[in-house]
Every structure is written in C-alpha cells, then in structure tokens.
PDB file of C-alpha atoms in Angstrom:
ATOM      1  CA  MET B   1      37.851 -40.962  13.368  1.00  0.00           C
ATOM      2  CA  ALA B   2      38.132 -44.738  12.877  1.00  0.00           C
ATOM      3  CA  GLY B   3      35.728 -47.669  12.659  1.00  0.00           C
ATOM      4  CA  GLY B   4      37.766 -50.837  13.127  1.00  0.00           C
ATOM      5  CA  SER B   5      40.565 -50.538  10.579  1.00  0.00           C
ATOM      6  CA  TYR B   6      38.628 -48.011   8.490  1.00  0.00           C
ATOM      7  CA  ILE B   7      39.446 -44.318   8.686  1.00  0.00           C
ATOM      8  CA  ILE B   8      36.893 -41.586   7.957  1.00  0.00           C
ATOM      9  CA  ARG B   9      38.569 -38.362   6.848  1.00  0.00           C
ATOM     10  CA  ASN B  10      38.206 -35.346   4.580  1.00  0.00           C
ATOM     11  CA  TYR B  11      39.071 -35.332   0.896  1.00  0.00           C
ATOM     12  CA  SER B  12      42.272 -33.800  -0.469  1.00  0.00           C
ATOM     13  CA  SER B  13      43.287 -33.173  -4.080  1.00  0.00           C
ATOM     14  CA  LYS B  14      45.742 -36.084  -4.073  1.00  0.00           C
ATOM     15  CA  ASP B  15      42.765 -38.449  -3.568  1.00  0.00           C
ATOM     16  CA  PHE B  16      41.237 -37.752  -6.963  1.00  0.00           C
ATOM     17  CA  ASP B  17      42.486 -40.810  -8.889  1.00  0.00           C
ATOM     18  CA  LYS B  18      41.400 -43.164  -6.106  1.00  0.00           C
ATOM     19  CA  TYR B  19      38.095 -41.301  -5.852  1.00  0.00           C
ATOM     20  CA  VAL B  20      37.491 -42.023  -9.546  1.00  0.00           C
ATOM     21  CA  GLN B  21      38.533 -45.648  -9.048  1.00  0.00           C
ATOM     22  CA  LEU B  22      36.009 -46.040  -6.220  1.00  0.00           C
ATOM     23  CA  HIS B  23      33.172 -44.897  -8.470  1.00  0.00           C
ATOM     24  CA  VAL B  24      34.297 -46.955 -11.478  1.00  0.00           C
ATOM     25  CA  GLU B  25      34.723 -50.186  -9.475  1.00  0.00           C
ATOM     26  CA  SER B  26      31.407 -49.725  -7.677  1.00  0.00           C
ATOM     27  CA  GLU B  27      29.575 -49.248 -10.982  1.00  0.00           C
ATOM     28  CA  GLN B  28      31.293 -52.288 -12.517  1.00  0.00           C
ATOM     29  CA  LEU B  29      30.352 -54.539  -9.601  1.00  0.00           C
ATOM     30  CA  GLU B  30      26.777 -53.243  -9.304  1.00  0.00           C
ATOM     31  CA  PRO B  31      25.751 -51.610 -12.611  1.00  0.00           C
ATOM     32  CA  SER B  32      23.185 -48.855 -12.165  1.00  0.00           C
ATOM     33  CA  GLY B  33      23.355 -47.430 -15.680  1.00  0.00           C
ATOM     34  CA  ARG B  34      25.133 -44.284 -14.478  1.00  0.00           C
ATOM     35  CA  PHE B  35      27.957 -43.096 -16.697  1.00  0.00           C
ATOM     36  CA  ILE B  36      31.149 -42.559 -14.721  1.00  0.00           C
ATOM     37  CA  SER B  37      33.991 -40.411 -16.065  1.00  0.00           C
ATOM     38  CA  ALA B  38      36.931 -38.619 -14.510  1.00  0.00           C
ATOM     39  CA  GLN B  39      35.829 -35.402 -16.228  1.00  0.00           C
ATOM     40  CA  GLY B  40      32.305 -35.635 -14.835  1.00  0.00           C
ATOM     41  CA  LEU B  41      33.538 -36.285 -11.311  1.00  0.00           C
ATOM     42  CA  SER B  42      36.018 -33.412 -11.590  1.00  0.00           C
ATOM     43  CA  ASP B  43      33.266 -31.050 -12.767  1.00  0.00           C
ATOM     44  CA  ASN B  44      31.100 -32.081  -9.824  1.00  0.00           C
ATOM     45  CA  LEU B  45      33.892 -31.473  -7.306  1.00  0.00           C
ATOM     46  CA  GLY B  46      34.626 -28.026  -8.748  1.00  0.00           C
ATOM     47  CA  ARG B  47      31.118 -26.614  -8.597  1.00  0.00           C
ATOM     48  CA  PRO B  48      30.575 -23.266  -6.833  1.00  0.00           C
ATOM     49  CA  ASN B  49      29.785 -23.223  -3.123  1.00  0.00           C
ATOM     50  CA  PHE B  50      31.187 -26.726  -2.657  1.00  0.00           C
ATOM     51  CA  SER B  51      34.539 -27.331  -1.005  1.00  0.00           C
ATOM     52  CA  PRO B  52      35.682 -30.972  -1.280  1.00  0.00           C
ATOM     53  CA  GLU B  53      38.232 -30.432   1.483  1.00  0.00           C
ATOM     54  CA  THR B  54      35.449 -29.758   4.000  1.00  0.00           C
ATOM     55  CA  ASP B  55      32.275 -31.074   2.330  1.00  0.00           C
ATOM     56  CA  LEU B  56      33.444 -34.489   1.085  1.00  0.00           C
ATOM     57  CA  PHE B  57      34.199 -37.330   3.490  1.00  0.00           C
ATOM     58  CA  LEU B  58      36.120 -40.469   2.549  1.00  0.00           C
ATOM     59  CA  ALA B  59      36.373 -43.936   4.065  1.00  0.00           C
ATOM     60  CA  GLU B  60      39.881 -45.342   3.677  1.00  0.00           C
ATOM     61  CA  LEU B  61      41.220 -48.855   4.243  1.00  0.00           C
ATOM     62  CA  SER B  62      44.909 -49.725   3.781  1.00  0.00           C
ATOM     63  CA  GLY B  63      45.398 -46.744   1.477  1.00  0.00           C
ATOM     64  CA  ASN B  64      42.359 -47.493  -0.700  1.00  0.00           C
ATOM     65  CA  LEU B  65      39.085 -45.556  -0.758  1.00  0.00           C
ATOM     66  CA  VAL B  66      36.084 -47.738   0.032  1.00  0.00           C
ATOM     67  CA  GLY B  67      33.382 -45.128   0.564  1.00  0.00           C
ATOM     68  CA  CYS B  68      32.486 -41.450   0.257  1.00  0.00           C
ATOM     69  CA  LEU B  69      29.800 -38.962   1.264  1.00  0.00           C
ATOM     70  CA  SER B  70      29.331 -35.398   0.029  1.00  0.00           C
ATOM     71  CA  VAL B  71      27.407 -32.572   1.685  1.00  0.00           C
ATOM     72  CA  THR B  72      25.882 -29.920  -0.570  1.00  0.00           C
ATOM     73  CA  PHE B  73      24.565 -26.842   1.220  1.00  0.00           C
ATOM     74  CA  GLU B  74      21.494 -25.033  -0.068  1.00  0.00           C
ATOM     75  CA  PRO B  75      21.166 -22.049   2.266  1.00  0.00           C
ATOM     76  CA  GLY B  76      18.403 -20.489   0.177  1.00  0.00           C
ATOM     77  CA  ILE B  77      15.999 -23.158   1.423  1.00  0.00           C
ATOM     78  CA  GLN B  78      17.884 -24.057   4.606  1.00  0.00           C
ATOM     79  CA  ARG B  79      18.732 -27.636   3.735  1.00  0.00           C
ATOM     80  CA  ALA B  80      21.776 -29.792   2.968  1.00  0.00           C
ATOM     81  CA  LEU B  81      21.877 -32.745   0.588  1.00  0.00           C
ATOM     82  CA  LEU B  82      23.808 -35.925   1.344  1.00  0.00           C
ATOM     83  CA  ASP B  83      25.040 -38.186  -1.440  1.00  0.00           C
ATOM     84  CA  GLY B  84      27.523 -41.023  -1.355  1.00  0.00           C
ATOM     85  CA  LEU B  85      28.371 -44.660  -1.825  1.00  0.00           C
ATOM     86  CA  VAL B  86      30.191 -47.565  -0.211  1.00  0.00           C
ATOM     87  CA  HIS B  87      32.180 -50.037  -2.291  1.00  0.00           C
ATOM     88  CA  PRO B  88      30.035 -53.201  -2.724  1.00  0.00           C
ATOM     89  CA  LEU B  89      32.762 -55.383  -1.161  1.00  0.00           C
ATOM     90  CA  HIS B  90      32.883 -53.250   1.985  1.00  0.00           C
ATOM     91  CA  ARG B  91      29.242 -52.930   2.936  1.00  0.00           C
ATOM     92  CA  ARG B  92      27.636 -54.043   6.211  1.00  0.00           C
ATOM     93  CA  THR B  93      30.742 -52.887   8.069  1.00  0.00           C
ATOM     94  CA  GLY B  94      29.407 -49.675   9.591  1.00  0.00           C
ATOM     95  CA  ILE B  95      31.134 -47.438   7.037  1.00  0.00           C
ATOM     96  CA  ALA B  96      27.927 -45.837   5.810  1.00  0.00           C
ATOM     97  CA  THR B  97      26.818 -45.024   9.355  1.00  0.00           C
ATOM     98  CA  GLU B  98      30.130 -43.354  10.132  1.00  0.00           C
ATOM     99  CA  LEU B  99      30.116 -41.387   6.885  1.00  0.00           C
ATOM    100  CA  PHE B 100      26.600 -40.140   7.620  1.00  0.00           C
ATOM    101  CA  SER B 101      27.638 -39.231  11.149  1.00  0.00           C
ATOM    102  CA  SER B 102      30.485 -37.098   9.779  1.00  0.00           C
ATOM    103  CA  GLY B 103      28.181 -35.480   7.237  1.00  0.00           C
ATOM    104  CA  LEU B 104      25.514 -34.660   9.811  1.00  0.00           C
ATOM    105  CA  GLN B 105      28.117 -33.162  12.136  1.00  0.00           C
ATOM    106  CA  ARG B 106      29.285 -30.957   9.265  1.00  0.00           C
ATOM    107  CA  ILE B 107      25.696 -29.833   8.622  1.00  0.00           C
ATOM    108  CA  ASN B 108      25.043 -29.225  12.305  1.00  0.00           C
ATOM    109  CA  LYS B 109      28.047 -26.917  12.564  1.00  0.00           C
ATOM    110  CA  SER B 110      26.735 -24.881   9.608  1.00  0.00           C
ATOM    111  CA  GLY B 111      23.531 -24.022  11.434  1.00  0.00           C
ATOM    112  CA  ILE B 112      21.331 -25.741   8.824  1.00  0.00           C
ATOM    113  CA  THR B 113      19.105 -28.376  10.402  1.00  0.00           C
ATOM    114  CA  SER B 114      17.419 -30.139   7.466  1.00  0.00           C
ATOM    115  CA  ALA B 115      19.434 -33.008   5.953  1.00  0.00           C
ATOM    116  CA  GLN B 116      17.935 -34.754   2.932  1.00  0.00           C
ATOM    117  CA  VAL B 117      18.927 -37.684   0.738  1.00  0.00           C
ATOM    118  CA  SER B 118      17.339 -39.463  -2.238  1.00  0.00           C
ATOM    119  CA  VAL B 119      17.597 -43.165  -3.128  1.00  0.00           C
ATOM    120  CA  LEU B 120      16.046 -45.475  -5.683  1.00  0.00           C
ATOM    121  CA  GLU B 121      12.774 -46.988  -4.503  1.00  0.00           C
ATOM    122  CA  THR B 122      14.212 -50.440  -5.271  1.00  0.00           C
ATOM    123  CA  ASN B 123      17.387 -49.898  -3.185  1.00  0.00           C
ATOM    124  CA  ALA B 124      16.283 -51.882  -0.154  1.00  0.00           C
ATOM    125  CA  SER B 125      19.635 -51.771   1.657  1.00  0.00           C
ATOM    126  CA  ALA B 126      19.873 -47.965   1.396  1.00  0.00           C
ATOM    127  CA  LYS B 127      16.310 -47.604   2.657  1.00  0.00           C
ATOM    128  CA  ARG B 128      17.035 -49.865   5.629  1.00  0.00           C
ATOM    129  CA  LEU B 129      20.073 -47.756   6.445  1.00  0.00           C
ATOM    130  CA  LEU B 130      18.096 -44.513   6.286  1.00  0.00           C
ATOM    131  CA  ASN B 131      15.360 -45.937   8.480  1.00  0.00           C
ATOM    132  CA  HIS B 132      18.006 -47.092  10.960  1.00  0.00           C
ATOM    133  CA  LEU B 133      19.451 -43.557  10.968  1.00  0.00           C
ATOM    134  CA  THR B 134      15.917 -42.194  11.665  1.00  0.00           C
ATOM    135  CA  PHE B 135      15.492 -40.451   8.306  1.00  0.00           C
ATOM    136  CA  LYS B 136      11.821 -40.073   7.404  1.00  0.00           C
ATOM    137  CA  PHE B 137      10.343 -40.601   3.930  1.00  0.00           C
ATOM    138  CA  ILE B 138       8.888 -37.353   2.554  1.00  0.00           C
ATOM    139  CA  ARG B 139       8.375 -37.544  -1.225  1.00  0.00           C
ATOM    140  CA  HIS B 140       8.611 -39.447  -4.507  1.00  0.00           C
ATOM    141  CA  PHE B 141      10.196 -38.177  -7.710  1.00  0.00           C
ATOM    142  CA  PHE B 142       9.612 -39.966 -11.016  1.00  0.00           C
ATOM    143  CA  GLU B 143      12.344 -40.876 -13.492  1.00  0.00           C
ATOM    144  CA  MET B 144      10.713 -40.767 -16.939  1.00  0.00           C
ATOM    145  CA  ARG B 145      11.888 -41.888 -20.374  1.00  0.00           C
ATOM    146  CA  LEU B 146      10.730 -41.302 -23.951  1.00  0.00           C
ATOM    147  CA  ASP B 147      11.616 -43.033 -27.218  1.00  0.00           C
ATOM    148  CA  ILE B 148      11.981 -39.842 -29.211  1.00  0.00           C
ATOM    149  CA  ASN B 149      11.681 -41.631 -32.554  1.00  0.00           C
ATOM    150  CA  SER B 150       8.104 -42.576 -31.652  1.00  0.00           C
ATOM    151  CA  VAL B 151       7.039 -38.945 -31.235  1.00  0.00           C
ATOM    152  CA  ARG B 152       5.706 -36.792 -34.031  1.00  0.00           C
ATOM    153  CA  LEU B 153       6.893 -33.263 -33.316  1.00  0.00           C
ATOM    154  CA  PRO B 154       5.248 -30.166 -34.801  1.00  0.00           C
ATOM    155  CA  THR B 155       6.945 -28.227 -37.568  1.00  0.00           C
ATOM    156  CA  ALA B 156       9.270 -25.592 -36.134  1.00  0.00           C
ATOM    157  CA  GLY B 157       7.510 -22.285 -35.499  1.00  0.00           C
ATOM    158  CA  GLN B 158       4.059 -23.678 -36.290  1.00  0.00           C
ATOM    159  CA  GLY B 159       1.817 -21.721 -33.913  1.00  0.00           C
ATOM    160  CA  ALA B 160       4.541 -21.669 -31.265  1.00  0.00           C
ATOM    161  CA  PRO B 161       5.786 -18.665 -29.268  1.00  0.00           C
ATOM    162  CA  ASN B 162       9.059 -17.079 -30.341  1.00  0.00           C
ATOM    163  CA  SER B 163      12.194 -18.826 -29.165  1.00  0.00           C
ATOM    164  CA  ARG B 164      15.943 -18.423 -29.352  1.00  0.00           C
ATOM    165  CA  ARG B 165      19.075 -19.942 -27.863  1.00  0.00           C
ATOM    166  CA  LEU B 166      20.798 -18.493 -24.840  1.00  0.00           C
ATOM    167  CA  LYS B 167      23.954 -16.531 -25.672  1.00  0.00           C
ATOM    168  CA  GLN B 168      27.307 -16.435 -23.944  1.00  0.00           C
ATOM    169  CA  GLY B 169      27.226 -13.763 -21.256  1.00  0.00           C
ATOM    170  CA  GLU B 170      23.488 -14.177 -20.537  1.00  0.00           C
ATOM    171  CA  GLU B 171      23.984 -16.232 -17.392  1.00  0.00           C
ATOM    172  CA  ASN B 172      22.201 -13.626 -15.270  1.00  0.00           C
ATOM    173  CA  LEU B 173      19.177 -13.690 -17.599  1.00  0.00           C
ATOM    174  CA  LEU B 174      18.876 -17.459 -17.180  1.00  0.00           C
ATOM    175  CA  ALA B 175      19.422 -17.292 -13.412  1.00  0.00           C
ATOM    176  CA  GLU B 176      16.629 -14.730 -13.018  1.00  0.00           C
ATOM    177  CA  LEU B 177      14.271 -16.652 -15.327  1.00  0.00           C
ATOM    178  CA  GLN B 178      14.964 -19.994 -13.668  1.00  0.00           C
ATOM    179  CA  ASN B 179      14.414 -18.592 -10.191  1.00  0.00           C
ATOM    180  CA  ARG B 180      11.079 -17.077 -11.296  1.00  0.00           C
ATOM    181  CA  CYS B 181       9.931 -20.318 -12.925  1.00  0.00           C
ATOM    182  CA  PHE B 182      10.725 -22.492  -9.917  1.00  0.00           C
ATOM    183  CA  ALA B 183      10.040 -20.112  -7.025  1.00  0.00           C
ATOM    184  CA  ASP B 184       7.074 -22.275  -5.963  1.00  0.00           C
ATOM    185  CA  ALA B 185       8.685 -25.668  -6.660  1.00  0.00           C
ATOM    186  CA  TRP B 186       9.441 -28.038  -3.788  1.00  0.00           C
ATOM    187  CA  GLY B 187      13.169 -28.484  -3.167  1.00  0.00           C
ATOM    188  CA  PHE B 188      14.339 -25.716  -5.487  1.00  0.00           C
ATOM    189  CA  ASN B 189      17.248 -23.661  -4.194  1.00  0.00           C
ATOM    190  CA  PRO B 190      17.556 -20.257  -5.940  1.00  0.00           C
ATOM    191  CA  ASN B 191      20.568 -20.283  -8.262  1.00  0.00           C
ATOM    192  CA  THR B 192      23.218 -17.593  -8.517  1.00  0.00           C
ATOM    193  CA  GLU B 193      24.685 -16.280 -11.743  1.00  0.00           C
ATOM    194  CA  GLU B 194      27.986 -17.941 -10.791  1.00  0.00           C
ATOM    195  CA  GLU B 195      26.325 -21.345 -10.413  1.00  0.00           C
ATOM    196  CA  ILE B 196      24.491 -21.024 -13.728  1.00  0.00           C
ATOM    197  CA  ALA B 197      27.670 -19.925 -15.540  1.00  0.00           C
ATOM    198  CA  TYR B 198      29.569 -22.917 -14.163  1.00  0.00           C
ATOM    199  CA  ARG B 199      26.945 -25.431 -15.281  1.00  0.00           C
ATOM    200  CA  LEU B 200      26.611 -23.857 -18.719  1.00  0.00           C
ATOM    201  CA  ASN B 201      30.335 -24.088 -19.337  1.00  0.00           C
ATOM    202  CA  MET B 202      31.116 -27.525 -17.937  1.00  0.00           C
ATOM    203  CA  HIS B 203      32.859 -29.975 -20.250  1.00  0.00           C
ATOM    204  CA  GLY B 204      30.682 -30.692 -23.275  1.00  0.00           C
ATOM    205  CA  ARG B 205      28.046 -28.090 -22.404  1.00  0.00           C
ATOM    206  CA  SER B 206      27.180 -24.718 -23.861  1.00  0.00           C
ATOM    207  CA  PRO B 207      24.660 -21.857 -23.593  1.00  0.00           C
ATOM    208  CA  ASP B 208      23.327 -23.282 -26.899  1.00  0.00           C
ATOM    209  CA  ASP B 209      21.778 -26.078 -24.825  1.00  0.00           C
ATOM    210  CA  VAL B 210      19.210 -23.621 -23.453  1.00  0.00           C
ATOM    211  CA  ILE B 211      16.259 -22.508 -25.578  1.00  0.00           C
ATOM    212  CA  LEU B 212      14.398 -19.441 -24.310  1.00  0.00           C
ATOM    213  CA  THR B 213      10.728 -18.856 -25.110  1.00  0.00           C
ATOM    214  CA  TYR B 214       9.288 -15.342 -25.476  1.00  0.00           C
ATOM    215  CA  LEU B 215       5.870 -13.703 -25.555  1.00  0.00           C
ATOM    216  CA  ASP B 216       5.682 -10.002 -26.373  1.00  0.00           C
ATOM    217  CA  ASP B 217       9.447  -9.686 -26.004  1.00  0.00           C
ATOM    218  CA  LEU B 218       9.310 -11.115 -22.466  1.00  0.00           C
ATOM    219  CA  PRO B 219      11.024 -14.405 -21.557  1.00  0.00           C
ATOM    220  CA  VAL B 220       8.296 -16.691 -20.200  1.00  0.00           C
ATOM    221  CA  GLY B 221      10.053 -20.049 -20.043  1.00  0.00           C
ATOM    222  CA  TYR B 222      12.947 -22.180 -21.191  1.00  0.00           C
ATOM    223  CA  CYS B 223      14.148 -25.709 -21.847  1.00  0.00           C
ATOM    224  CA  TRP B 224      17.685 -26.754 -20.913  1.00  0.00           C
ATOM    225  CA  THR B 225      18.836 -30.018 -22.458  1.00  0.00           C
ATOM    226  CA  ILE B 226      22.022 -32.025 -21.927  1.00  0.00           C
ATOM    227  CA  THR B 227      23.815 -34.634 -23.995  1.00  0.00           C
ATOM    228  CA  ASN B 228      27.094 -36.372 -23.202  1.00  0.00           C
ATOM    229  CA  ALA B 229      29.051 -37.248 -26.331  1.00  0.00           C
ATOM    230  CA  GLU B 230      31.539 -39.428 -24.437  1.00  0.00           C
ATOM    231  CA  GLU B 231      28.714 -41.409 -22.844  1.00  0.00           C
ATOM    232  CA  ASN B 232      26.733 -41.779 -26.069  1.00  0.00           C
ATOM    233  CA  GLU B 233      29.749 -43.137 -27.929  1.00  0.00           C
ATOM    234  CA  LYS B 234      29.643 -46.111 -25.564  1.00  0.00           C
ATOM    235  CA  ARG B 235      25.889 -46.688 -25.737  1.00  0.00           C
ATOM    236  CA  GLU B 236      23.966 -48.682 -28.316  1.00  0.00           C
ATOM    237  CA  LYS B 237      21.288 -45.996 -28.209  1.00  0.00           C
ATOM    238  CA  SER B 238      22.188 -42.370 -27.516  1.00  0.00           C
ATOM    239  CA  LYS B 239      20.556 -40.526 -24.637  1.00  0.00           C
ATOM    240  CA  GLY B 240      19.641 -36.922 -23.927  1.00  0.00           C
ATOM    241  CA  LEU B 241      18.262 -35.213 -20.825  1.00  0.00           C
ATOM    242  CA  ILE B 242      15.638 -32.584 -20.217  1.00  0.00           C
ATOM    243  CA  HIS B 243      17.721 -31.027 -17.456  1.00  0.00           C
ATOM    244  CA  MET B 244      15.361 -28.154 -16.627  1.00  0.00           C
ATOM    245  CA  LEU B 245      12.060 -27.011 -18.111  1.00  0.00           C
ATOM    246  CA  GLY B 246      10.253 -24.059 -16.603  1.00  0.00           C
ATOM    247  CA  VAL B 247       7.370 -21.691 -17.263  1.00  0.00           C
ATOM    248  CA  VAL B 248       6.872 -18.403 -15.406  1.00  0.00           C
ATOM    249  CA  PRO B 249       3.819 -18.987 -13.124  1.00  0.00           C
ATOM    250  CA  HIS B 250       1.741 -16.184 -14.712  1.00  0.00           C
ATOM    251  CA  TYR B 251       1.970 -17.879 -18.130  1.00  0.00           C
ATOM    252  CA  ARG B 252       1.067 -21.426 -17.126  1.00  0.00           C
ATOM    253  CA  GLN B 253      -2.003 -23.302 -18.389  1.00  0.00           C
ATOM    254  CA  GLN B 254      -1.683 -21.640 -21.803  1.00  0.00           C
ATOM    255  CA  GLU B 255      -0.064 -24.534 -23.720  1.00  0.00           C
ATOM    256  CA  ILE B 256       3.264 -22.714 -23.454  1.00  0.00           C
ATOM    257  CA  GLY B 257       4.794 -25.600 -21.521  1.00  0.00           C
ATOM    258  CA  LYS B 258       4.082 -28.017 -24.353  1.00  0.00           C
ATOM    259  CA  ALA B 259       5.625 -25.632 -26.899  1.00  0.00           C
ATOM    260  CA  ILE B 260       8.728 -25.326 -24.725  1.00  0.00           C
ATOM    261  CA  LEU B 261       8.950 -29.118 -24.369  1.00  0.00           C
ATOM    262  CA  HIS B 262       8.620 -29.532 -28.142  1.00  0.00           C
ATOM    263  CA  ASN B 263      11.513 -27.095 -28.585  1.00  0.00           C
ATOM    264  CA  GLY B 264      13.719 -29.205 -26.359  1.00  0.00           C
ATOM    265  CA  LEU B 265      12.717 -32.510 -27.936  1.00  0.00           C
ATOM    266  CA  THR B 266      13.213 -31.143 -31.450  1.00  0.00           C
ATOM    267  CA  ASP B 267      16.686 -29.976 -30.496  1.00  0.00           C
ATOM    268  CA  LEU B 268      17.612 -33.344 -28.985  1.00  0.00           C
ATOM    269  CA  LYS B 269      16.260 -35.218 -32.003  1.00  0.00           C
ATOM    270  CA  ALA B 270      18.358 -33.038 -34.296  1.00  0.00           C
ATOM    271  CA  LYS B 271      21.395 -34.126 -32.277  1.00  0.00           C
ATOM    272  CA  GLY B 272      20.669 -37.769 -33.039  1.00  0.00           C
ATOM    273  CA  VAL B 273      19.324 -38.720 -29.621  1.00  0.00           C
ATOM    274  CA  ASP B 274      17.251 -41.912 -29.382  1.00  0.00           C
ATOM    275  CA  ALA B 275      15.969 -41.735 -25.795  1.00  0.00           C
ATOM    276  CA  VAL B 276      15.171 -38.725 -23.624  1.00  0.00           C
ATOM    277  CA  GLU B 277      15.078 -38.869 -19.831  1.00  0.00           C
ATOM    278  CA  LEU B 278      13.980 -36.450 -17.129  1.00  0.00           C
ATOM    279  CA  THR B 279      13.094 -36.239 -13.434  1.00  0.00           C
ATOM    280  CA  VAL B 280       9.816 -34.791 -12.155  1.00  0.00           C
ATOM    281  CA  ASP B 281       8.185 -34.306  -8.763  1.00  0.00           C
ATOM    282  CA  SER B 282       5.370 -36.841  -8.344  1.00  0.00           C
ATOM    283  CA  GLN B 283       3.346 -34.139  -6.584  1.00  0.00           C
ATOM    284  CA  ASN B 284       3.455 -31.817  -9.599  1.00  0.00           C
ATOM    285  CA  PRO B 285       0.441 -33.122 -11.559  1.00  0.00           C
ATOM    286  CA  ALA B 286       0.668 -30.470 -14.300  1.00  0.00           C
ATOM    287  CA  ALA B 287       4.267 -31.394 -15.139  1.00  0.00           C
ATOM    288  CA  CYS B 288       3.578 -35.135 -14.926  1.00  0.00           C
ATOM    289  CA  SER B 289       0.596 -34.722 -17.251  1.00  0.00           C
ATOM    290  CA  LEU B 290       2.610 -32.627 -19.712  1.00  0.00           C
ATOM    291  CA  TYR B 291       5.337 -35.240 -20.038  1.00  0.00           C
ATOM    292  CA  ALA B 292       2.885 -38.136 -20.235  1.00  0.00           C
ATOM    293  CA  SER B 293       0.993 -36.328 -23.012  1.00  0.00           C
ATOM    294  CA  VAL B 294       3.935 -36.690 -25.401  1.00  0.00           C
ATOM    295  CA  GLY B 295       4.727 -40.272 -24.406  1.00  0.00           C
ATOM    296  CA  PHE B 296       7.094 -40.123 -21.425  1.00  0.00           C
ATOM    297  CA  GLU B 297       6.722 -43.133 -19.115  1.00  0.00           C
ATOM    298  CA  VAL B 298       7.923 -43.714 -15.550  1.00  0.00           C
ATOM    299  CA  TYR B 299      10.778 -46.237 -15.438  1.00  0.00           C
ATOM    300  CA  ALA B 300      12.003 -45.656 -11.866  1.00  0.00           C
ATOM    301  CA  LYS B 301      11.060 -43.817  -8.684  1.00  0.00           C
ATOM    302  CA  MET B 302      13.319 -41.913  -6.314  1.00  0.00           C
ATOM    303  CA  GLU B 303      12.422 -41.671  -2.648  1.00  0.00           C
ATOM    304  CA  TRP B 304      13.397 -38.566  -0.678  1.00  0.00           C
ATOM    305  CA  TYR B 305      14.171 -38.792   3.035  1.00  0.00           C
ATOM    306  CA  GLU B 306      14.764 -36.097   5.634  1.00  0.00           C
ATOM    307  CA  LYS B 307      16.307 -35.841   9.107  1.00  0.00           C
ATOM    308  CA  ASN B 308      17.002 -33.076  11.594  1.00  0.00           C
ATOM    309  CA  ALA B 309      20.817 -32.811  11.507  1.00  0.00           C
ATOM    310  CA  LYS B 310      20.869 -32.010  15.214  1.00  0.00           C
ATOM    311  CA  GLN B 311      19.560 -35.468  16.046  1.00  0.00           C
ATOM    312  CA  ALA B 312      22.292 -37.906  16.972  1.00  0.00           C
ATOM    313  CA  ILE B 313      22.854 -41.139  15.063  1.00  0.00           C
TER     314      ILE B 313
END
C-alpha cells in the first residue's frame, strides 16, 4: 500500500534499529519528556499477545522509517488500542491517515469493533486528525505528579495493615489480585499470569517492586512502583511511577488505600526518587481524592477517543 512515495507495510525484525532511530529523532525534534531507549522499545515489542509482524505498521520513505502505528488487542473487554507517531518532518502528508487505515483494517479482521486511542489534551494536531477520522472523545485521564520530598510519610508499620513484597513465582497471585481490584474499572483488560510475569521481569524490574497489603491473612490490595535507573541517570531529578495501585472493592473506604499508597511512596523515597508520577481516571473521584490528599497535582490531561473499526476512513 503506497501514499505517494511512502510505503505502508508491516514490521520485521530487521527494522528494529531504524524503529529506534524514528523514536529518538522524533523526541529530539519535539521533546515530550518521554525517555526513549532501545531496551524499552524492545521490551514493548516483545510483550505477550502482541506480534510486531502483524500488529505494527510502518511508513517507509527511501529506506527510512518515518512513521509507525501499533495495534494492541484487549479481547477481555473487546477493544483494540492504537498508538503511533509520525516523524515531525513528514507530517501533513497523509501518512497518519494511511497508518490508521491499516490499523483499523487489522482490527476489523479480528472481529473486535472498538478502536481507542489517547492523546495529550494539548496536542491540537493529533486531535484534529482524530476528529477528521471520526473518532469521538469519550474520557479524560489525569497525569499527576508529587514532589516526594515535600511529603511527610508515616513511620513504617504505624497503624497500617500488614504488608510484604511479592516473591518470584507469585505471578498468579498478583494477576488474581489485580483482576479483582480493577474488575469495575473503566478500560481495564483482565491480565493473564503470562502478562504479569513478563512485566515483572522486564529489564530493570522485579517482583520486589510490588508491595502486597494483607488483612487477616487475605491480600486486599497492592502498590506496584517502577523506576528506571538508566533514565534517572540522565535526569537532574530522579523520577518514580505509581504503576498500579488497587484495593479489593469489599475493602474500600476503610483508609486501606492511603496505607497502600504510603507503602509505595515510602519505597520510592528509599530509592532516592525526587518526583512521583501516576495516571488516574478523571471519573474515579475516590482515587483522585486519595492522590490529592497527599499532595499529587494534575500536570497534564490525556483525552481518550473511540471509533467503530468497521467504519471506513
């Protein structure tokens, strides 16, 4: 499939170095604050239930990659996520439209009809494109940040439920707990043990990053944090993420969520982190209130859009 002199095709393993180059150059020309590394991109391509050879589309010009679009299937909730970029020097050429067309055709063939994509609220060009492609806005998510050095955390164990770190081989325990915690959350696709194991053992990660919280010998919640040593070496201030924080529905509204959050923040502070970031659904008032209560502030908003994949572009 071609658009002018551009070719839209599937990814192959020999494309990896140019795929990395596309991301690095795009970030250099239009800095977004995202950390780009070959290892991180490789980890993302290797995740379970994702096949780059069929689920990643590339735009090529004269042997160079100038755009990409990935399709991530979430059959548990009958949707597919689209994510991609076009090199800043090759925009307004129709590449994005053709990449989306290829992605939507891939989704259509799978039988899944819901295609969703998220973009920064301030990304006017991406929003114009999505409107042109008849995607409809459906939801906001907040990006929140906390200066951890400004927070006074309680002494470990002081009135808090019992907690311990996840151990190697307990991937199924975390998968079951996570799926219970987020069963009622918008956009959550139930995770398999294989998916959890992969994420826990990606480069620079460990089961130690997950702190489980117990009441009466029952796991009732957890906090999963992430730090990237390679990224933090290049930053003036080091950053950590609250990747996932969940409480089993039956045990909510009992201050357990705050205890779990304190566990995660204490762990990140012990690792020398200066700033902590997280993402939260704007329509989850309990979670938004919890994070605001310890000092998290919104610094960006993501807009989610949706389209029926069977509709033509």
